[in-house]
XYZ file of C-alpha atoms in Angstrom:
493
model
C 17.202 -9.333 -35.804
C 17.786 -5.400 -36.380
C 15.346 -4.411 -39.284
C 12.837 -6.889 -38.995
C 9.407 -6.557 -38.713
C 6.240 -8.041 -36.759
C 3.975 -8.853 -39.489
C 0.383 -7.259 -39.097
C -2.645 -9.023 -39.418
C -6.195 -9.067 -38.509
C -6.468 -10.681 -34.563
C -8.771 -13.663 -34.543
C -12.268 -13.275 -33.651
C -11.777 -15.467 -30.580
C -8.911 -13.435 -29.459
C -10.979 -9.978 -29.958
C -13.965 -11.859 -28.201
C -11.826 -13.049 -25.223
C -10.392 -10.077 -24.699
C -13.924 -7.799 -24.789
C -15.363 -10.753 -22.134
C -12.366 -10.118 -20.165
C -12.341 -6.468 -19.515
C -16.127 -6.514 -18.943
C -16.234 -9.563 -17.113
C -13.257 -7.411 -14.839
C -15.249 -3.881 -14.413
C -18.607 -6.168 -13.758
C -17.196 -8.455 -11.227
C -15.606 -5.169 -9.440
C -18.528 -3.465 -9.313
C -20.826 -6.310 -7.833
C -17.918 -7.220 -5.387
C -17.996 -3.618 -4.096
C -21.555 -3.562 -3.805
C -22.014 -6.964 -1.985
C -18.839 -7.266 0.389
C -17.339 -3.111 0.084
C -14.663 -5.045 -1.742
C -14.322 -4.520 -5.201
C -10.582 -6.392 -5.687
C -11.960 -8.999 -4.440
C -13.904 -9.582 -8.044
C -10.855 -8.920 -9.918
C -8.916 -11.266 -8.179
C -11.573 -13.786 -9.244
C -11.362 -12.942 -12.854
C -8.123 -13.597 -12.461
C -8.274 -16.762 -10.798
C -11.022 -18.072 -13.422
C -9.241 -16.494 -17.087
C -5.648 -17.277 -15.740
C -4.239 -20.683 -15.495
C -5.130 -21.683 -11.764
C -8.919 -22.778 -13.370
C -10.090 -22.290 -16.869
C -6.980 -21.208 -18.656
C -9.052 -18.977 -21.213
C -6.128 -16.515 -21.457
C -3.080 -17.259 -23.489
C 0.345 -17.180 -21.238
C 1.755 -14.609 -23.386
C -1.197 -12.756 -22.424
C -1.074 -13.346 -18.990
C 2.452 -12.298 -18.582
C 1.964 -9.312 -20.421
C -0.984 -8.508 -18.031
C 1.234 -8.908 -15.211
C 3.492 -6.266 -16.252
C 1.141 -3.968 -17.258
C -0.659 -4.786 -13.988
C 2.555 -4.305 -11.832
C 3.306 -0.395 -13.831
C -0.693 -0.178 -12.115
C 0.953 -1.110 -8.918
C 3.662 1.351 -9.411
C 1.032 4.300 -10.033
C -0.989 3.251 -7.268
C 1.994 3.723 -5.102
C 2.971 6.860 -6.167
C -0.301 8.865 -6.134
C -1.830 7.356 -3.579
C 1.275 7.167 -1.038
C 3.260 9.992 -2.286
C 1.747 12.325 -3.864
C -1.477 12.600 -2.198
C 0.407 11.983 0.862
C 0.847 14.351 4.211
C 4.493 14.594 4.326
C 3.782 16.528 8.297
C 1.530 13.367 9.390
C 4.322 10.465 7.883
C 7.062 12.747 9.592
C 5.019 13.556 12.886
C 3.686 9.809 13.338
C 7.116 7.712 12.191
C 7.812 5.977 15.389
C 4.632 4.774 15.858
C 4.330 3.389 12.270
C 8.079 1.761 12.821
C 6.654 0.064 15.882
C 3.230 -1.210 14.189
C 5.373 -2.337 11.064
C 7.651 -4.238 13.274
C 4.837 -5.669 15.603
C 2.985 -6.654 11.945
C 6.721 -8.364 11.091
C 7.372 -10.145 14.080
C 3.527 -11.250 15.090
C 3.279 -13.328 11.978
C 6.295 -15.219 12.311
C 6.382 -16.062 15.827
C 2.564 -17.338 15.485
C 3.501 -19.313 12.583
C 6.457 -21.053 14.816
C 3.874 -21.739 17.175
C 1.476 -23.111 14.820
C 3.568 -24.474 11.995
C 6.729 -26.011 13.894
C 5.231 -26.185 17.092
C 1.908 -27.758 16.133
C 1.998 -29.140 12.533
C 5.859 -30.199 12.820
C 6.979 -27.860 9.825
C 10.859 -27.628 9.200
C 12.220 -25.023 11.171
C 12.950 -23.149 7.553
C 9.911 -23.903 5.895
C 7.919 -21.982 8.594
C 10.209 -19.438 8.537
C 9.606 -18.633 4.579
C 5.631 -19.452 5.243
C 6.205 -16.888 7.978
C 7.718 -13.885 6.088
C 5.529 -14.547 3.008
C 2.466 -13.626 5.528
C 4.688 -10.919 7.559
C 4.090 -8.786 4.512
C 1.255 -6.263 3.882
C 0.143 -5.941 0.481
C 1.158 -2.208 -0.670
C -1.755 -2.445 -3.607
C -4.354 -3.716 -1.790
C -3.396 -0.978 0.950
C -3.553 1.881 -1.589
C -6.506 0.549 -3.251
C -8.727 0.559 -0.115
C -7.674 3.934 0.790
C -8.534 5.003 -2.740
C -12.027 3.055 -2.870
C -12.821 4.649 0.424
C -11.934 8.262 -0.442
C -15.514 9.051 -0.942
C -16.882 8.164 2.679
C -13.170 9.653 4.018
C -10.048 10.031 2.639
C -8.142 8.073 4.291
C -4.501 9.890 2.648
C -5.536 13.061 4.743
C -5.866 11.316 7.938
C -3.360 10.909 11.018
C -4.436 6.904 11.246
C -4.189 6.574 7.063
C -0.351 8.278 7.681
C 0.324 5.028 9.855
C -0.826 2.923 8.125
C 1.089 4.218 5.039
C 4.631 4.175 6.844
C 4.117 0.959 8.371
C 2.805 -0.988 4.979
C 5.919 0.693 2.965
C 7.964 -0.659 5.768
C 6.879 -4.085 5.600
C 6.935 -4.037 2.144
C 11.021 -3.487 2.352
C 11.371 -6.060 5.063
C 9.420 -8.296 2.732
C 12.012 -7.138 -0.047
C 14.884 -8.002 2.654
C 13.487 -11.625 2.960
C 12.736 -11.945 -0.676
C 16.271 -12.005 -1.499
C 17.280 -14.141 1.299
C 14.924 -16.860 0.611
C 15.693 -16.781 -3.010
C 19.157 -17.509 -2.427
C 18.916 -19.879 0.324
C 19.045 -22.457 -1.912
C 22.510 -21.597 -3.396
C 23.481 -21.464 0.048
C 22.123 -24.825 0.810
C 24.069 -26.180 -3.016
C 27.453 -25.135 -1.479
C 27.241 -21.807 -3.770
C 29.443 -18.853 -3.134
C 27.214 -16.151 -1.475
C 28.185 -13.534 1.036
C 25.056 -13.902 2.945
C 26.251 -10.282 5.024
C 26.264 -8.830 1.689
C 22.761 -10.660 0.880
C 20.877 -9.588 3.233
C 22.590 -6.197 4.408
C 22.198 -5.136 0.728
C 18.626 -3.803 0.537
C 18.471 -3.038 3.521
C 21.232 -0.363 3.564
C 19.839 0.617 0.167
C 16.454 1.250 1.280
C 17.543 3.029 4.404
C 19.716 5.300 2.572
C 16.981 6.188 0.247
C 14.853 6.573 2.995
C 17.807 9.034 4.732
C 18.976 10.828 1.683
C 15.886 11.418 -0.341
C 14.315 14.129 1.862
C 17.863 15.642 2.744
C 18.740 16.276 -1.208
C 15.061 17.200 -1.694
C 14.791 19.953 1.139
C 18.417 21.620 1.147
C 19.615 20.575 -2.688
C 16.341 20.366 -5.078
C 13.737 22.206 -3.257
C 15.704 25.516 -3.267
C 16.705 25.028 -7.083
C 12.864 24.386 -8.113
C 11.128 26.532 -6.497
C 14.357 30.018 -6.950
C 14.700 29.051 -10.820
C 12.133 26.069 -12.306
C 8.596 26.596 -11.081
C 7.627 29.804 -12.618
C 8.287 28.686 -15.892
C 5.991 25.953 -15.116
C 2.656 28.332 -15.515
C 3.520 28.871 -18.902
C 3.241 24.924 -19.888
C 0.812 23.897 -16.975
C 0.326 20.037 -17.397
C 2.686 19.251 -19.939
C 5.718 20.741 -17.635
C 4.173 18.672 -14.986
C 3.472 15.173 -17.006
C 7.619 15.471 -18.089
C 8.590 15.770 -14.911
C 6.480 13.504 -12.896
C 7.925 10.663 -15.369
C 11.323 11.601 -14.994
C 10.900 11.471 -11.304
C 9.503 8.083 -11.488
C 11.660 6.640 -13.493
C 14.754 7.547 -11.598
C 13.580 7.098 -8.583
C 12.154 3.294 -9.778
C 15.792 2.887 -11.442
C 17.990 4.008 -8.544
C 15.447 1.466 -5.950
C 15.823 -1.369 -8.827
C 19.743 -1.167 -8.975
C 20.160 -0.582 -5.460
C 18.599 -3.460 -4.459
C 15.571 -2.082 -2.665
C 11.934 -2.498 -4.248
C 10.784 0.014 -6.765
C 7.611 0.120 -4.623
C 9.786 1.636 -2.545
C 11.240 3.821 -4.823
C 7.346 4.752 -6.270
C 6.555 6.273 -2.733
C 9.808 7.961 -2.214
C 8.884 9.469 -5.724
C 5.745 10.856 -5.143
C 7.246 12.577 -1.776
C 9.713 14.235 -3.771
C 7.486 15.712 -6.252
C 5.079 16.706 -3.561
C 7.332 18.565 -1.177
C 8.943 20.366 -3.996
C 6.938 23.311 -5.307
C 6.918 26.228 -2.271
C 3.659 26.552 -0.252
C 3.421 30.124 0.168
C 0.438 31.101 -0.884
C 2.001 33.609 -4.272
C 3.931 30.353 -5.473
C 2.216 29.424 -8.873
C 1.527 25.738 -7.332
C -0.808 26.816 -4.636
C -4.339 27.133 -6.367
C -7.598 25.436 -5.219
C -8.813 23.937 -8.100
C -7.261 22.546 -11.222
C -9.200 25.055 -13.570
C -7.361 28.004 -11.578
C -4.147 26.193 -12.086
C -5.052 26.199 -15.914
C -6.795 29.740 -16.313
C -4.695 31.927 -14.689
C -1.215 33.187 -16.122
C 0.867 33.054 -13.305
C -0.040 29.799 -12.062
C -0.336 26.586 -12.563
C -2.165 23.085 -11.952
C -0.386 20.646 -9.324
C 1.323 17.474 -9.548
C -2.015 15.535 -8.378
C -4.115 17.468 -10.647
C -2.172 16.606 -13.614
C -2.204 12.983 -12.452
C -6.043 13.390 -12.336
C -6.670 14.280 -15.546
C -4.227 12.289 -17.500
C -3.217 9.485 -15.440
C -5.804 8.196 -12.924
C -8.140 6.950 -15.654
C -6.089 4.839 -17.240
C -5.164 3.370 -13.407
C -8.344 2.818 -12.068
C -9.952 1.377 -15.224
C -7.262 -0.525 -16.802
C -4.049 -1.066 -14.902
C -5.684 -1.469 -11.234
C -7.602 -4.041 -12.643
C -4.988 -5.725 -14.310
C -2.709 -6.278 -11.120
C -5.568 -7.542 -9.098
C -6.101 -9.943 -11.681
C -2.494 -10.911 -12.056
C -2.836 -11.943 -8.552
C -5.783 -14.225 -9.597
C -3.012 -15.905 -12.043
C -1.129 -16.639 -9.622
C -3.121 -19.001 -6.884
C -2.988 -22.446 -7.064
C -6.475 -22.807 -6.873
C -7.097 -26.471 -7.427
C -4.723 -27.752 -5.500
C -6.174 -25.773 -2.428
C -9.255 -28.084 -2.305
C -8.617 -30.892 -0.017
C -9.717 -31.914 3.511
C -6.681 -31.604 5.655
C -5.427 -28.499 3.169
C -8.486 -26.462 4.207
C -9.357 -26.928 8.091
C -5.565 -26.378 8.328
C -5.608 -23.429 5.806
C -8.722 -21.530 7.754
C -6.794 -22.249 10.930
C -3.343 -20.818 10.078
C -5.600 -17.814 8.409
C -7.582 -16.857 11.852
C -4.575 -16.978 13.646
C -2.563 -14.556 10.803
C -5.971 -12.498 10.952
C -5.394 -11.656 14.498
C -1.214 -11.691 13.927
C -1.793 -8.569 11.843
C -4.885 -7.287 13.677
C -2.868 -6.519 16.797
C -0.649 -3.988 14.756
C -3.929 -1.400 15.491
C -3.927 -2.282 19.310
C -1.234 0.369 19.464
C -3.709 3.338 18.290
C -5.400 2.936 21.743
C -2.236 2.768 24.019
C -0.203 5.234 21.834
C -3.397 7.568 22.317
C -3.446 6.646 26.412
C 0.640 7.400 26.888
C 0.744 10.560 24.167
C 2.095 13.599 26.527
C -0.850 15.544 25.370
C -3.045 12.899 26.872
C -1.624 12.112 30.008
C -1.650 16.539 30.025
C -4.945 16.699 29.710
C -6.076 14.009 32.087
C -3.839 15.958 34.739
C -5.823 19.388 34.169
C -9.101 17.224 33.877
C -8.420 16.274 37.055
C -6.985 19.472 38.537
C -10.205 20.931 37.430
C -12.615 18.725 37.965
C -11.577 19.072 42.079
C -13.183 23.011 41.818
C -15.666 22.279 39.040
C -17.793 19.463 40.738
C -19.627 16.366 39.558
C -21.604 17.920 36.658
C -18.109 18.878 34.866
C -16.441 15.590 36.008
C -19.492 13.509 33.854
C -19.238 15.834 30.967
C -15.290 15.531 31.093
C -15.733 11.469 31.602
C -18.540 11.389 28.567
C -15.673 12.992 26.482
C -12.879 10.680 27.386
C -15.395 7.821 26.220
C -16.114 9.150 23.154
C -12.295 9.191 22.247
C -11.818 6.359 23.555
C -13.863 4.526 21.399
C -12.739 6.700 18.727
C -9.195 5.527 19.054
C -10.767 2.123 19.442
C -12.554 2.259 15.649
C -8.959 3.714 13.949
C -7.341 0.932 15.801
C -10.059 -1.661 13.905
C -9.222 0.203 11.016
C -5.721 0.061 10.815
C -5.455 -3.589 11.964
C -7.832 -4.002 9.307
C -5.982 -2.427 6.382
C -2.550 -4.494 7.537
C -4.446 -7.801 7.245
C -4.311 -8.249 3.409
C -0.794 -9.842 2.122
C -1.139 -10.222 -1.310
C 1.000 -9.729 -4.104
C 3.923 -9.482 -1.512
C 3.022 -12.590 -0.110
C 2.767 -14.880 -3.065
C 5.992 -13.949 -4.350
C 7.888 -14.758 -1.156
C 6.459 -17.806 -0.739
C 6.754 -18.986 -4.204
C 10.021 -17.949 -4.540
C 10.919 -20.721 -1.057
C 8.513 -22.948 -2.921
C 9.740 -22.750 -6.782
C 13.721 -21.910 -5.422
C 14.672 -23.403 -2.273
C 14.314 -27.315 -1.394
C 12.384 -26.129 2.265
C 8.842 -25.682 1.299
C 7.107 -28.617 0.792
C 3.742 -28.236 -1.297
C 1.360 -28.740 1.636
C 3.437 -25.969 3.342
C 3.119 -23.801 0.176
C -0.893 -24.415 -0.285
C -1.299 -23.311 3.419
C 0.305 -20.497 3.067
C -1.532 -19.930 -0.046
C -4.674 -20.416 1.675
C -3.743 -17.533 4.274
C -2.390 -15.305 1.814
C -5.685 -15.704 -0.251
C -8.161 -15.147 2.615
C -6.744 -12.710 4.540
C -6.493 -10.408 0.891
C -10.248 -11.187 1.071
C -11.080 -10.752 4.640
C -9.096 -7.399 5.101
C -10.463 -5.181 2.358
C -14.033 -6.571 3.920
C -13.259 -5.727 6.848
C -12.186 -2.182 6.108
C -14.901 -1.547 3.632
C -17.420 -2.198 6.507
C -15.885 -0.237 8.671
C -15.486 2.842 6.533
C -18.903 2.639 5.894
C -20.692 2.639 8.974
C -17.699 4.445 11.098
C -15.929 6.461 8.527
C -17.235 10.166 9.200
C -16.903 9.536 13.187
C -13.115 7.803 12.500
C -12.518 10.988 10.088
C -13.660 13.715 12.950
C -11.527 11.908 15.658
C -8.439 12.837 17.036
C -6.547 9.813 14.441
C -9.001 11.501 11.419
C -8.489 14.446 9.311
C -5.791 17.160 10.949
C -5.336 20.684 10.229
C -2.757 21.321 7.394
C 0.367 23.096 8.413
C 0.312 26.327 8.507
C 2.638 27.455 5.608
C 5.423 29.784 5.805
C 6.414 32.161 3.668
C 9.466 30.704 0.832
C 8.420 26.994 2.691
């Protein structure tokens, strides 16, 4: 009612105490995870899993939902820093065929295993292992961001031609995910005789999301580029971060709006958002954006601090320590945890998992063979060979030691990407509890097994790349798939 009021009083001392043992219990249970297994979501997902209703039930459901949405806005953030904003718009551009063909090899791997395993071998409904399937065809777009931020200290992985992959190809699993969402969720209308133009259904977000994809950069370089950077960002030294922290939720928000009504996912429209922003201000090196610290962007009068720099100092707190958290726990609320726990549930679980391990593993095979076929390396092993008829033995050794060392190079950023594309995550659960909770197909064994995959594999993955940051990560980040050589910029570019 209009006028009305929520009455205040004084919170319980039970409430105040649950909430103080949940927030510490979160940062503590990050830090040891990412001290003992280079995994720190993996304790928040535990919180979750213990506080939430899947085991002790300590949190009230209000509570828990609210967490959710606070959690998913965390997701949102995560997106657009980490993907967009801090993101190499020449590397996404120069490396988007390859990422469409590891996104599409880490779509079609998962559900033509799980035919062989699920139909094929545990006689699954053709359906059911279709929706099982596509839940683990996704790639989990916050666990993704979240290892590349967690392993920005050993290398960041943003600034690097194999982090650019894997990038494009989780975004573009993420909207095939999207895409099979909304089919699944309305297969059973389809199935109760309901009128549905299943063209319409599925065509939907995927015309949306490839006419974001099409017309975002087209209206941002020829339309809103030119109009920012002629008329809007000199003004924007005189406010610095305040000019910045408007715009950057303006941005957001329509960009999250337009994905949301379109029909795409507003993941989507998070990483097209942070693109935007960062291609607009000019690069030349007199344009008031181009300053190499934030304090220059603040001190001096004619320029001022970027778009990531603002999100630094007013944003990325607030992400890391509260709303990261929060969505990693929100998974936690959401996995049936009891119900995983029983004989044939698990050996079948762990056996579906290996095989959706390796399903999303072979996505970073291609770093290897795209490096063997590239035209600049099938160049240079024609003039190492030229040369090495005039040059002798001692040059053909030295030339062979080389090709080695990339070679196992290309090998480790392979490992790493594979790696990184393992976890499914939030993506996952929701497809597969929307064919469990909405459609007649998935039968509960069929949904725990899933489960079971989903859950490991958002374990095993961050592991996996944690480990290999660690003891790889400088020699990955000086490789030919590592850190490149900004573009050179051009004047009124």
């Amino acid at each position: 009612m209009a006028g009305s009021f929520v009455a205040y009083h004084e919170p319980g001392i039970v409430e105040i105490l649950t909430i103080v043992s949940f927030f510490f219990i979160l940062s503590l249970a990050e830090w040891l995870s990412a001290k003992i297994i280079r995994a720190g979501i993996i304790g928040q997902i535990t919180v979750g899993i213990v506080y939430g209703k899947p085991l002790a039930d300590i949190l009230e459901t209000d509570w828990q939902k609210t967490f959710l949405s606070l959690g998913y806005v965390g997701l949102i953030l995560i997106i657009f820093e980490g993907g967009g904003l801090g993101a190499r718009i020449d590397l996404l551009r120069e490396n988007f065929v390859l990422s469409m063909v590891g996104a599409a090899t880490g779509v079609c791997f998962p559900i033509g295993l799980s035919y062989l395993l699920l139909y094929l071998g545990f006689g699954y409904g053709p359906v059911e292992t279709f929706i099982i399937g596509a839940a683990l065809s996704a790639t989990s777009l916050g666990t993704t961001f979240a290892v590349i931020s967690s392993a920005s200290s050993k290398i960041n992985l943003a600034q690097t031609r194999i982090g650019s992959v894997l990038v494009s190809a989780a975004v573009i699993d993420d909207v095939v995910g999207l895409v099979m969402s909304s089919v699944i969720g309305n297969l059973g209308k389809i199935e109760g005789g309901g009128d549905i133009n299943l063209g319409w259904l599925i065509g939907r977000p995927i015309v949306a999301s490839i006419g974001m994809a099409l017309v975002t950069p087209v209206v941002t370089k020829y339309i809103f580029a030119p109009i920012f950077r002629r008329y809007i960002e000199y003004h924007f030294a005189r406010f610095d971060h305040i000019s910045n922290i408007v715009l950057m939720t303006l941005v957001l928000s329509a960009f999250i709006s337009i994905a949301a009504f379109a029909g795409t996912s507003v993941l989507f429209g998070s990483f097209l958002a942070g693109t935007f922003l960062s291609y607009l201000p000019s690069k030349h090196p007199e344009g008031p954006f181009v300053v190499m610290s934030r304090e220059e962007g603040e001190r001096e009068a004619g320029k001022s601090p970027t778009f990531v720099h603002t999100f630094e100092r007013y944003l990325l707190d607030v992400q890391k320590y509260l709303m990261e958290p929060l969505f990693f726990a929100s998974v936690g609320f959401a996995i049936p945890f009891v119900q995983l726990w029983t004989g044939e549930r698990i050996w079948r679980g762990i056996v579906f998992t290996l095989l959706m391990i390796f399903a999303k593993f072979v996505v970073g095979g291609w770093i290897p063979f795209w490096n063997f076929l590239s035209p600049k390396s099938l160049l240079k092993r024609k003039t190492s060979d030229e040369a090495n008829e005039f040059t002798g033995e001692a040059t053909c050794d030295s030339g062979q030691h080389t090709g080695k060392i990339k070679r196992v190079t290309a090998s480790l950023s392979g490992l790493l990407l594979g790696s990184a594309m393992v976890a499914r995550g939030e993506i996952g659960l929701l497809i597969i509890e929307i064919g469990y909770n909405e459609t007649s197909y998935v039968s509960e064994d069929g949904f725990i097994i899933g489960v079971w995959a989903i859950l490991l594999n958002t374990i095993i993955g961050p592991v996996a790349v944690g480990l290999l940051v660690k003891y790889y990560g400088k020699r990955i980040a000086e490789g030919e798939w590592g850190l490149q050589n900004p573009a050179v910029s051009v004047q009124g570019h």
